[in-house]
Each structure stands twice: as structure tokens, then as C-alpha cells.
mmCIF file of C-alpha atoms and ligand atoms in Angstrom:
data_model
loop_
_atom_site.group_PDB
_atom_site.id
_atom_site.type_symbol
_atom_site.label_atom_id
_atom_site.label_comp_id
_atom_site.label_asym_id
_atom_site.label_seq_id
_atom_site.Cartn_x
_atom_site.Cartn_y
_atom_site.Cartn_z
ATOM 1 C CA MET A 1 -6.096 0.451 -23.766
ATOM 2 C CA ASN A 2 -3.710 3.391 -23.877
ATOM 3 C CA LYS A 3 -2.422 3.115 -20.316
ATOM 4 C CA LYS A 4 -0.206 0.380 -18.964
ATOM 5 C CA ILE A 5 0.305 -0.812 -15.404
ATOM 6 C CA ALA A 6 2.987 -3.302 -14.388
ATOM 7 C CA VAL A 7 2.411 -5.540 -11.381
ATOM 8 C CA ILE A 8 5.581 -7.133 -10.038
ATOM 9 C CA GLY A 9 4.824 -10.444 -8.381
ATOM 10 C CA ALA A 10 2.077 -12.815 -9.492
ATOM 11 C CA GLY A 11 1.401 -14.266 -6.069
ATOM 12 C CA ASN A 12 -1.636 -13.593 -3.905
ATOM 13 C CA VAL A 13 -1.331 -9.803 -3.783
ATOM 14 C CA GLY A 14 -0.054 -9.453 -7.358
ATOM 15 C CA ALA A 15 -2.728 -11.588 -9.011
ATOM 16 C CA SER A 16 -5.525 -10.002 -6.949
ATOM 17 C CA THR A 17 -4.211 -6.571 -7.914
ATOM 18 C CA ALA A 18 -4.173 -7.536 -11.590
ATOM 19 C CA MET A 19 -7.746 -8.760 -11.246
ATOM 20 C CA TYR A 20 -9.035 -5.568 -9.626
ATOM 21 C CA LEU A 21 -7.111 -3.461 -12.165
ATOM 22 C CA ALA A 22 -8.710 -5.343 -15.056
ATOM 23 C CA GLU A 23 -12.147 -5.071 -13.455
ATOM 24 C CA ALA A 24 -11.603 -1.323 -13.124
ATOM 25 C CA ASN A 25 -10.834 -1.129 -16.873
ATOM 26 C CA LEU A 26 -8.035 1.276 -16.008
ATOM 27 C CA ALA A 27 -5.213 0.007 -18.182
ATOM 28 C CA ASP A 28 -3.612 -3.011 -19.753
ATOM 29 C CA VAL A 29 -1.707 -4.984 -17.159
ATOM 30 C CA VAL A 30 1.610 -6.776 -17.340
ATOM 31 C CA MET A 31 2.372 -9.101 -14.434
ATOM 32 C CA VAL A 32 5.988 -10.144 -13.861
ATOM 33 C CA ASP A 33 7.174 -12.996 -11.660
ATOM 34 C CA ILE A 34 10.304 -15.108 -11.497
ATOM 35 C CA ILE A 35 8.370 -18.381 -11.445
ATOM 36 C CA GLU A 36 8.124 -19.731 -14.956
ATOM 37 C CA GLY A 37 4.559 -20.216 -16.225
ATOM 38 C CA VAL A 38 2.659 -18.824 -13.244
ATOM 39 C CA PRO A 39 2.322 -15.203 -14.395
ATOM 40 C CA GLN A 40 1.588 -16.374 -17.946
ATOM 41 C CA GLY A 41 -1.129 -18.755 -16.744
ATOM 42 C CA LYS A 42 -2.763 -16.255 -14.385
ATOM 43 C CA GLY A 43 -2.568 -13.517 -17.037
ATOM 44 C CA LEU A 44 -4.290 -15.646 -19.626
ATOM 45 C CA ASP A 45 -6.928 -16.728 -17.125
ATOM 46 C CA LEU A 46 -7.647 -13.096 -16.173
ATOM 47 C CA SER A 47 -7.804 -11.984 -19.813
ATOM 48 C CA GLN A 48 -10.261 -14.778 -20.556
ATOM 49 C CA ALA A 49 -12.539 -13.502 -17.780
ATOM 50 C CA GLY A 50 -12.834 -10.175 -19.656
ATOM 51 C CA PRO A 51 -15.689 -11.069 -22.027
ATOM 52 C CA VAL A 52 -17.804 -12.342 -19.123
ATOM 53 C CA ARG A 53 -16.903 -9.596 -16.672
ATOM 54 C CA GLY A 54 -17.134 -6.901 -19.342
ATOM 55 C CA TYR A 55 -13.621 -5.496 -19.313
ATOM 56 C CA ASN A 56 -11.246 -4.845 -22.183
ATOM 57 C CA ALA A 57 -8.004 -4.758 -20.253
ATOM 58 C CA MET A 58 -5.519 -7.385 -21.371
ATOM 59 C CA VAL A 59 -3.476 -9.052 -18.646
ATOM 60 C CA LYS A 60 -0.141 -10.357 -19.842
ATOM 61 C CA GLY A 61 2.036 -12.541 -17.632
ATOM 62 C CA THR A 62 5.761 -12.731 -18.160
ATOM 63 C CA ASN A 63 9.154 -13.553 -16.635
ATOM 64 C CA LYS A 64 10.855 -10.742 -18.533
ATOM 65 C CA PHE A 65 11.264 -7.367 -16.888
ATOM 66 C CA SER A 66 11.749 -5.788 -20.318
ATOM 67 C CA ASP A 67 7.980 -6.257 -20.778
ATOM 68 C CA ILE A 68 7.283 -3.481 -18.260
ATOM 69 C CA LYS A 69 8.636 -0.959 -20.785
ATOM 70 C CA GLY A 70 6.299 2.017 -21.185
ATOM 71 C CA SER A 71 4.382 1.375 -17.944
ATOM 72 C CA ASP A 72 2.725 4.433 -16.440
ATOM 73 C CA ILE A 73 2.620 2.842 -12.993
ATOM 74 C CA VAL A 74 4.483 -0.076 -11.441
ATOM 75 C CA ILE A 75 2.971 -1.816 -8.412
ATOM 76 C CA MET A 76 5.591 -3.722 -6.453
ATOM 77 C CA THR A 77 4.122 -6.767 -4.706
ATOM 78 C CA ALA A 78 7.018 -9.227 -5.001
ATOM 79 C CA GLY A 79 8.410 -10.541 -1.764
ATOM 80 C CA LEU A 80 7.775 -12.964 1.018
ATOM 81 C CA PRO A 81 4.577 -12.673 3.057
ATOM 82 C CA ARG A 82 4.391 -13.169 6.804
ATOM 83 C CA LYS A 83 3.714 -16.484 8.490
ATOM 84 C CA PRO A 84 2.072 -16.757 11.925
ATOM 85 C CA GLY A 85 4.282 -15.316 14.677
ATOM 86 C CA MET A 86 6.257 -13.081 12.299
ATOM 87 C CA SER A 87 6.255 -9.304 12.334
ATOM 88 C CA ARG A 88 6.522 -7.377 9.076
ATOM 89 C CA GLU A 89 10.019 -6.357 10.154
ATOM 90 C CA ASP A 90 11.076 -10.020 10.223
ATOM 91 C CA LEU A 91 10.884 -9.863 6.423
ATOM 92 C CA LEU A 92 13.336 -6.962 6.251
ATOM 93 C CA ASN A 93 16.499 -8.498 4.857
ATOM 94 C CA MET A 94 14.878 -11.051 2.551
ATOM 95 C CA ASN A 95 12.523 -8.577 0.963
ATOM 96 C CA ALA A 96 15.152 -5.812 0.766
ATOM 97 C CA ASP A 97 17.142 -8.004 -1.642
ATOM 98 C CA ILE A 98 14.069 -8.604 -3.792
ATOM 99 C CA VAL A 99 13.018 -4.927 -3.730
ATOM 100 C CA GLY A 100 16.574 -3.834 -4.584
ATOM 101 C CA SER A 101 16.831 -6.126 -7.603
ATOM 102 C CA VAL A 102 13.357 -5.195 -8.880
ATOM 103 C CA ALA A 103 14.095 -1.490 -8.356
ATOM 104 C CA ARG A 104 17.069 -1.777 -10.708
ATOM 105 C CA GLU A 105 14.828 -3.333 -13.381
ATOM 106 C CA ILE A 106 12.212 -0.607 -12.951
ATOM 107 C CA LYS A 107 14.891 2.047 -13.276
ATOM 108 C CA LYS A 108 16.130 0.393 -16.463
ATOM 109 C CA TYR A 109 12.847 -0.385 -18.220
ATOM 110 C CA ALA A 110 10.264 2.046 -16.821
ATOM 111 C CA PRO A 111 12.286 5.115 -15.856
ATOM 112 C CA ASN A 112 9.316 7.485 -16.077
ATOM 113 C CA SER A 113 6.853 5.389 -14.108
ATOM 114 C CA TYR A 114 5.191 6.015 -10.767
ATOM 115 C CA VAL A 115 5.884 3.267 -8.259
ATOM 116 C CA ILE A 116 3.509 2.023 -5.573
ATOM 117 C CA VAL A 117 5.184 -0.353 -3.130
ATOM 118 C CA VAL A 118 3.169 -3.046 -1.341
ATOM 119 C CA SER A 119 5.976 -5.394 -0.243
ATOM 120 C CA ASN A 120 6.618 -5.474 3.511
ATOM 121 C CA PRO A 121 7.945 -4.039 5.759
ATOM 122 C CA LEU A 122 6.186 -1.406 3.776
ATOM 123 C CA ASP A 123 7.637 1.949 4.809
ATOM 124 C CA LEU A 124 11.176 0.592 4.742
ATOM 125 C CA MET A 125 10.752 -1.107 1.362
ATOM 126 C CA THR A 126 9.311 2.116 -0.077
ATOM 127 C CA PHE A 127 12.367 4.026 1.163
ATOM 128 C CA HIS A 128 14.642 1.365 -0.351
ATOM 129 C CA MET A 129 12.761 1.468 -3.670
ATOM 130 C CA GLN A 130 13.184 5.244 -3.906
ATOM 131 C CA LYS A 131 16.866 5.085 -3.048
ATOM 132 C CA VAL A 132 17.690 2.348 -5.564
ATOM 133 C CA THR A 133 15.619 3.765 -8.434
ATOM 134 C CA GLY A 134 16.700 7.311 -7.627
ATOM 135 C CA PHE A 135 13.233 8.437 -8.809
ATOM 136 C CA PRO A 136 11.869 11.758 -7.538
ATOM 137 C CA LYS A 137 10.163 11.200 -4.194
ATOM 138 C CA ASN A 138 6.739 12.235 -5.498
ATOM 139 C CA ARG A 139 6.938 9.277 -7.914
ATOM 140 C CA VAL A 140 7.474 6.609 -5.247
ATOM 141 C CA CYS A 141 4.971 5.924 -2.491
ATOM 142 C CA GLY A 142 3.784 3.030 -0.399
ATOM 143 C CA GLN A 143 0.396 1.422 -0.050
ATOM 144 C CA ALA A 144 -0.492 0.969 3.578
ATOM 145 C CA GLY A 145 -2.665 3.783 4.870
ATOM 146 C CA VAL A 146 -5.511 3.023 2.485
ATOM 147 C CA LEU A 147 -5.421 -0.581 3.666
ATOM 148 C CA ASP A 148 -5.209 0.278 7.361
ATOM 149 C CA SER A 149 -8.000 2.835 6.946
ATOM 150 C CA THR A 150 -10.252 0.471 5.031
ATOM 151 C CA ARG A 151 -9.843 -2.043 7.859
ATOM 152 C CA PHE A 152 -10.852 0.653 10.337
ATOM 153 C CA ARG A 153 -13.788 1.666 8.106
ATOM 154 C CA CYS A 154 -14.947 -1.928 7.829
ATOM 155 C CA PHE A 155 -14.835 -2.475 11.604
ATOM 156 C CA VAL A 156 -16.758 0.769 12.244
ATOM 157 C CA ALA A 157 -19.395 -0.221 9.671
ATOM 158 C CA MET A 158 -19.714 -3.656 11.288
ATOM 159 C CA GLU A 159 -20.032 -2.072 14.734
ATOM 160 C CA LEU A 160 -22.832 0.268 13.665
ATOM 161 C CA ASN A 161 -24.428 -1.894 10.997
ATOM 162 C CA VAL A 162 -24.171 0.902 8.436
ATOM 163 C CA SER A 163 -22.927 1.072 4.857
ATOM 164 C CA MET A 164 -19.159 0.603 4.559
ATOM 165 C CA THR A 165 -18.880 3.465 2.082
ATOM 166 C CA GLU A 166 -20.437 5.937 4.541
ATOM 167 C CA VAL A 167 -17.457 5.519 6.861
ATOM 168 C CA GLN A 168 -14.344 7.624 6.337
ATOM 169 C CA ALA A 169 -11.284 6.967 8.469
ATOM 170 C CA MET A 170 -7.711 8.096 8.871
ATOM 171 C CA VAL A 171 -4.831 5.942 10.027
ATOM 172 C CA LEU A 172 -1.321 7.398 10.175
ATOM 173 C CA GLY A 173 2.150 6.120 10.917
ATOM 174 C CA GLY A 174 4.102 3.057 9.917
ATOM 175 C CA HIS A 175 2.334 0.029 8.497
ATOM 176 C CA GLY A 176 2.945 -2.110 11.526
ATOM 177 C CA ASP A 177 2.151 -2.355 15.158
ATOM 178 C CA THR A 178 3.158 1.293 15.619
ATOM 179 C CA MET A 179 0.417 2.602 13.313
ATOM 180 C CA VAL A 180 -1.758 5.389 14.673
ATOM 181 C CA PRO A 181 -5.517 5.091 14.043
ATOM 182 C CA LEU A 182 -7.174 8.513 14.410
ATOM 183 C CA PRO A 183 -10.750 8.102 15.700
ATOM 184 C CA ARG A 184 -11.021 11.928 15.885
ATOM 185 C CA TYR A 185 -10.818 12.038 12.101
ATOM 186 C CA THR A 186 -13.136 9.096 11.566
ATOM 187 C CA THR A 187 -16.728 9.813 10.587
ATOM 188 C CA VAL A 188 -19.933 8.177 9.441
ATOM 189 C CA ALA A 189 -21.557 10.399 6.801
ATOM 190 C CA GLY A 190 -19.736 13.310 8.404
ATOM 191 C CA ILE A 191 -20.712 12.393 11.996
ATOM 192 C CA PRO A 192 -17.657 11.893 14.233
ATOM 193 C CA ILE A 193 -17.643 8.316 15.546
ATOM 194 C CA GLY A 194 -17.237 9.666 19.083
ATOM 195 C CA GLU A 195 -20.937 10.588 18.884
ATOM 196 C CA LEU A 196 -21.980 7.123 17.763
ATOM 197 C CA ILE A 197 -19.709 4.587 19.452
ATOM 198 C CA PRO A 198 -18.750 4.385 23.150
ATOM 199 C CA LYS A 199 -15.118 5.143 24.004
ATOM 200 C CA ASP A 200 -14.192 1.617 25.053
ATOM 201 C CA ARG A 201 -15.509 0.195 21.777
ATOM 202 C CA ILE A 202 -13.575 2.800 19.739
ATOM 203 C CA LYS A 203 -10.471 1.747 21.610
ATOM 204 C CA ALA A 204 -11.131 -1.916 20.843
ATOM 205 C CA ILE A 205 -11.777 -1.172 17.147
ATOM 206 C CA SER A 206 -8.587 0.915 16.922
ATOM 207 C CA GLU A 207 -6.622 -1.921 18.479
ATOM 208 C CA ARG A 208 -8.162 -4.501 16.137
ATOM 209 C CA THR A 209 -7.168 -2.256 13.206
ATOM 210 C CA ARG A 210 -3.613 -1.966 14.467
ATOM 211 C CA VAL A 211 -3.178 -5.745 14.462
ATOM 212 C CA GLY A 212 -5.616 -6.295 11.572
ATOM 213 C CA GLY A 213 -3.003 -7.829 9.280
ATOM 214 C CA GLY A 214 -1.855 -10.218 12.005
ATOM 215 C CA GLU A 215 -5.439 -11.392 12.607
ATOM 216 C CA ILE A 216 -5.594 -12.536 8.981
ATOM 217 C CA VAL A 217 -2.103 -14.120 9.061
ATOM 218 C CA LYS A 218 -3.212 -16.198 12.059
ATOM 219 C CA LEU A 219 -6.313 -17.366 10.228
ATOM 220 C CA LEU A 220 -4.631 -18.110 6.894
ATOM 221 C CA LYS A 221 -1.581 -19.767 8.511
ATOM 222 C CA THR A 222 0.405 -19.850 5.242
ATOM 223 C CA GLY A 223 0.532 -16.188 4.231
ATOM 224 C CA SER A 224 -0.938 -12.741 4.680
ATOM 225 C CA ALA A 225 -3.905 -10.709 3.451
ATOM 226 C CA TYR A 226 -4.284 -9.962 -0.226
ATOM 227 C CA TYR A 227 -7.758 -8.855 -1.316
ATOM 228 C CA ALA A 228 -7.865 -5.631 0.697
ATOM 229 C CA PRO A 229 -4.171 -4.783 -0.005
ATOM 230 C CA ALA A 230 -4.845 -5.277 -3.725
ATOM 231 C CA ALA A 231 -8.022 -3.185 -3.662
ATOM 232 C CA ALA A 232 -6.192 -0.405 -1.817
ATOM 233 C CA SER A 233 -3.393 -0.335 -4.414
ATOM 234 C CA VAL A 234 -5.899 -0.065 -7.245
ATOM 235 C CA GLN A 235 -7.584 2.921 -5.596
ATOM 236 C CA MET A 236 -4.205 4.677 -5.440
ATOM 237 C CA CYS A 237 -3.493 3.806 -9.089
ATOM 238 C CA ARG A 238 -6.801 5.196 -10.206
ATOM 239 C CA SER A 239 -6.209 8.463 -8.362
ATOM 240 C CA ILE A 240 -2.846 8.884 -10.106
ATOM 241 C CA LEU A 241 -3.899 7.756 -13.595
ATOM 242 C CA ASN A 242 -7.110 9.804 -13.630
ATOM 243 C CA ASP A 243 -5.588 12.746 -11.754
ATOM 244 C CA GLU A 244 -8.369 12.413 -9.178
ATOM 245 C CA LYS A 245 -6.396 14.191 -6.448
ATOM 246 C CA ARG A 246 -7.935 12.002 -3.784
ATOM 247 C CA VAL A 247 -6.792 12.518 -0.225
ATOM 248 C CA LEU A 248 -5.479 9.105 0.765
ATOM 249 C CA PRO A 249 -3.179 8.041 3.571
ATOM 250 C CA SER A 250 -0.018 6.742 1.913
ATOM 251 C CA SER A 251 3.571 6.124 2.824
ATOM 252 C CA ALA A 252 5.293 9.313 1.647
ATOM 253 C CA TYR A 253 8.698 10.881 2.104
ATOM 254 C CA LEU A 254 8.626 13.491 4.844
ATOM 255 C CA THR A 255 10.833 16.554 4.812
ATOM 256 C CA GLY A 256 9.961 18.000 8.202
ATOM 257 C CA GLN A 257 6.174 17.589 8.277
ATOM 258 C CA TYR A 258 4.985 16.397 11.686
ATOM 259 C CA GLY A 259 8.530 17.101 12.919
ATOM 260 C CA ILE A 260 9.802 14.079 10.929
ATOM 261 C CA LYS A 261 12.212 13.997 8.042
ATOM 262 C CA ASP A 262 14.174 11.704 5.710
ATOM 263 C CA ILE A 263 11.847 8.773 6.123
ATOM 264 C CA TYR A 264 8.807 7.239 4.428
ATOM 265 C CA ILE A 265 5.796 6.952 6.702
ATOM 266 C CA GLY A 266 2.005 6.950 6.434
ATOM 267 C CA VAL A 267 0.435 10.409 6.192
ATOM 268 C CA PRO A 268 -2.525 11.886 4.292
ATOM 269 C CA VAL A 269 -1.455 12.912 0.800
ATOM 270 C CA VAL A 270 -3.062 14.284 -2.346
ATOM 271 C CA LEU A 271 -2.540 11.676 -5.075
ATOM 272 C CA GLY A 272 -2.813 12.953 -8.625
ATOM 273 C CA ALA A 273 -1.134 12.987 -12.016
ATOM 274 C CA LYS A 274 2.104 14.083 -10.388
ATOM 275 C CA GLY A 275 2.009 11.269 -7.854
ATOM 276 C CA VAL A 276 2.288 12.526 -4.294
ATOM 277 C CA GLU A 277 1.344 16.123 -5.035
ATOM 278 C CA ARG A 278 1.019 17.322 -1.465
ATOM 279 C CA ILE A 279 1.320 16.098 2.103
ATOM 280 C CA ILE A 280 -1.445 17.224 4.398
ATOM 281 C CA GLU A 281 -0.392 18.132 7.910
ATOM 282 C CA LEU A 282 -3.182 17.478 10.384
ATOM 283 C CA LYS A 283 -3.319 19.154 13.755
ATOM 284 C CA LEU A 284 -2.509 16.227 15.987
ATOM 285 C CA SER A 285 -2.947 16.009 19.721
ATOM 286 C CA LYS A 286 0.207 15.641 21.776
ATOM 287 C CA SER A 287 -0.295 11.905 22.246
ATOM 288 C CA GLU A 288 -1.079 11.327 18.550
ATOM 289 C CA LEU A 289 2.035 13.249 17.516
ATOM 290 C CA THR A 290 4.163 11.361 20.024
ATOM 291 C CA ALA A 291 2.830 8.065 18.642
ATOM 292 C CA LEU A 292 3.585 9.116 15.043
ATOM 293 C CA GLN A 293 7.062 10.306 15.907
ATOM 294 C CA GLY A 294 7.650 7.098 17.878
ATOM 295 C CA SER A 295 6.652 5.124 14.787
ATOM 296 C CA ALA A 296 9.155 7.135 12.718
ATOM 297 C CA LYS A 297 11.896 6.586 15.264
ATOM 298 C CA THR A 298 11.425 2.816 15.097
ATOM 299 C CA TYR A 299 11.741 2.905 11.312
ATOM 300 C CA LYS A 300 14.873 5.025 11.410
ATOM 301 C CA GLU A 301 16.465 2.316 13.549
ATOM 302 C CA HIS A 302 15.397 -0.362 11.069
ATOM 303 C CA LEU A 303 16.800 1.625 8.141
ATOM 304 C CA LYS A 304 20.202 1.371 9.772
ATOM 305 C CA ILE A 305 20.020 -2.415 9.316
ATOM 306 C CA LEU A 306 19.726 -1.762 5.581
ATOM 307 C CA GLY A 307 22.780 0.474 5.747
ATOM 308 C CA TYR A 308 20.969 3.820 5.432
HETATM 309 N N1 APR B 401 10.751 -10.652 -9.086
HETATM 310 C C1 APR B 401 9.464 -10.950 -9.342
HETATM 311 N N2 APR B 401 8.694 -11.693 -8.523
HETATM 312 C C2 APR B 401 9.265 -12.180 -7.426
HETATM 313 C C3 APR B 401 10.611 -11.903 -7.078
HETATM 314 C C4 APR B 401 11.371 -11.106 -7.968
HETATM 315 N N3 APR B 401 12.632 -10.819 -7.736
HETATM 316 N N4 APR B 401 10.873 -12.525 -5.900
HETATM 317 C C5 APR B 401 9.747 -13.129 -5.513
HETATM 318 N N5 APR B 401 8.762 -12.938 -6.419
HETATM 319 C C6 APR B 401 7.383 -13.418 -6.423
HETATM 320 C C7 APR B 401 7.233 -14.850 -5.949
HETATM 321 O O1 APR B 401 7.612 -15.766 -6.955
HETATM 322 C C8 APR B 401 5.748 -14.900 -5.630
HETATM 323 O O2 APR B 401 4.972 -15.357 -6.718
HETATM 324 O O3 APR B 401 6.593 -12.677 -5.515
HETATM 325 C C9 APR B 401 5.392 -13.439 -5.309
HETATM 326 C C10 APR B 401 4.908 -13.233 -3.898
HETATM 327 O O4 APR B 401 3.681 -13.856 -3.785
HETATM 328 P P1 APR B 401 3.146 -14.520 -2.427
HETATM 329 O O5 APR B 401 4.187 -15.434 -1.906
HETATM 330 O O6 APR B 401 1.784 -15.056 -2.711
HETATM 331 O O7 APR B 401 3.068 -13.289 -1.415
HETATM 332 P P2 APR B 401 1.888 -12.192 -1.322
HETATM 333 O O8 APR B 401 0.862 -12.650 -0.364
HETATM 334 O O9 APR B 401 1.469 -11.823 -2.692
HETATM 335 O O10 APR B 401 2.678 -10.986 -0.629
HETATM 336 C C11 APR B 401 3.654 -10.264 -1.338
HETATM 337 O O11 APR B 401 3.076 -8.181 -0.317
HETATM 338 O O12 APR B 401 1.621 -7.597 1.395
HETATM 339 C C12 APR B 401 2.945 -7.888 1.064
HETATM 340 O O13 APR B 401 3.869 -8.829 3.104
HETATM 341 C C13 APR B 401 3.465 -9.112 1.775
HETATM 342 O O14 APR B 401 5.794 -8.768 1.253
HETATM 343 C C14 APR B 401 4.626 -9.492 0.906
HETATM 344 C C15 APR B 401 4.148 -9.103 -0.497
#
């Protein structure tokens, strides 16, 4: 294939991402991990599924960062996942070291790539990735909003017993307990959910979305979600590689939009061949805006811990 995508980390999120990428026939995939043998084994296994699943993408596993050379997109999934009782912010210092060291490798071997960060705490790790690579801000974004929105969409579909794909949803803010689900911008085949679901149920669904990652951590006990995060990353990749210009909530660098600046946070963006091509500014209600700005304020405090 003539496109190449690097996935850093061959753990749960990384391997699932490689699988969905191969299934999408988007590009050849190189998966890098520090554990000897694991990326190689998973890569071979995924390549061998190709003839049965009908894809031509090759998945190569490696321990060498030099193998990411020439990648169009790098998806950063390396890092520790949460365990029960942990917040995403508890991972801050450990994952900042990993993100920093990987960022230096990306800068060295794939200096023209677009980077999608999945490692948590997401908005902070995306900021750190941009700072260490020094890449233009349109070339570095974080995967969170698509995941948070797909959780919201799934819960709405379950509530109404309708097709998942009919539901469109928007979730803004940080990827954490301060995220801001926007029921006003959530529709089923264009019908606002306020006309279909009683207020108290919308509130319950919004709340379940907000702590949706934690619900899965509690169930899994040894780690965090990976299928939906992987699927969300692949949708973002596709929009960039194929210049689809999809409007997807992503962690993007704000320069004054929503009254917020110098921080990465989840907002609707146009994702195309130039990465984050545009940030869409929705008209938010006072309480929605306050919640979004509150989310930003929390992250600014956390960035100080990283020395920013
Ligand atoms: N370079 C490459 N890979 C690394 C590095 C590094 N410097 N450090 C750690 N890894 C690898 C680990 O060896 C492991 O295989 O990252 C992988 C992480 O996999 P899991 O432990 O299965 O974690 P996962 O569930 O995939 O989550 C990864 O994504 O959603 C976020 O919060 C989650 O931060 C976490 C990340």
C-alpha cells in the first residue's frame, strides 16, 4: 500500500488500532513497542488474518523506532492504562516520560507526520507531544472526543432501540470527568434527542458518558477500554488520509476560541489532509461555556506539574 501508519504501543489499544487499520485497508501499519517479540508476534498474526479478512495491509511489529520512517500518520498509544480507583490524571507523570521519549523519536524519524495521541491523560499528553516534537499545531491532535461521543451515541441508541449510526452526538471539553456532553447538539436522524428522551434520562445518559471510561475500568479490573478508543483513532486517521474533512470532536490547540487559549482540549474540528484544518466554535449556553472553561482551567493547573 502506498500509505504508512505507525502505531506506537502494541498493547490493548495499539494492537486493536492496528487491527482496525488493517481491516480498513487504509495503509500499511508498523507497530512499535519496547517489549521484545510482542509487536513482532502481533504484527505477524494480524498480517496472517489478511487473506481471510480480505485486506492487503501488512502489519509489521518492531522494537526499532527507525522503522516508523516515512509514516504519514503516527498514533501514540504507548503508556500505562488506568486501574480501578485511578483517574486519568493519576497517570500524568509516568506517561509524560513515555510520551516525551516517543515524541523525540517521532521528531527524528517521522518529522513530516501527523500525530494522533491516545495516551492518557489525553489533553495533557497531546500538549506535551506537540511541545516536544515542535510540530505545527495542526499536525498534532488528540483522540478523545470521538470516543466520548461514540459512547454517548451508543447509550442514546440503546435507550431508544434505534440504529447506532443514526445517532450523532457532540461531547466537548477535556477527556476526563470534566467533559461536557452536549445533548442540545445530539440528534437521531436529525431529530434533537430532547424530543425523544425525557430530561431525567438525558441527564443520566450524559452522566454515564462522562464516567464511561471508568465504568469499563471497573469491569476489566486490570486496564482500560481499547476497542472503542482504537475505532475512534482509525476514524480520525481515515479523515486525514483521505482528506474527508469530517467534523469530529478532537483535542485541538485553542488560540482564543471559546475564550480559551494555549491549551489542548476537546472541540469540534474539521479533520482533513492538513490535519486540524479548522476549529468550529459552537454557540454554547452560559452553563455549557462555564463547564468547558472550567475543564480548561483544570488542565492548565495540571500542565504546571509538567513544568509548562
Ligand atoms: N515505547 C513504546 N511502547 C511503550 C513505551 C515506549 N516508550 N512504553 C510503554 N510502551 C508500551 C507497553 O510495553 C505496552 O505494550 O505501551 C503498551 C501499553 O499497552 P497496555 O498496557 O495494554 O495499555 P493500553 O490499554 O493499550 O493503553 C495505552 O492508551 O487509552 C490510553 O489510558 C490508556 O494511557 C493508556 C494508553
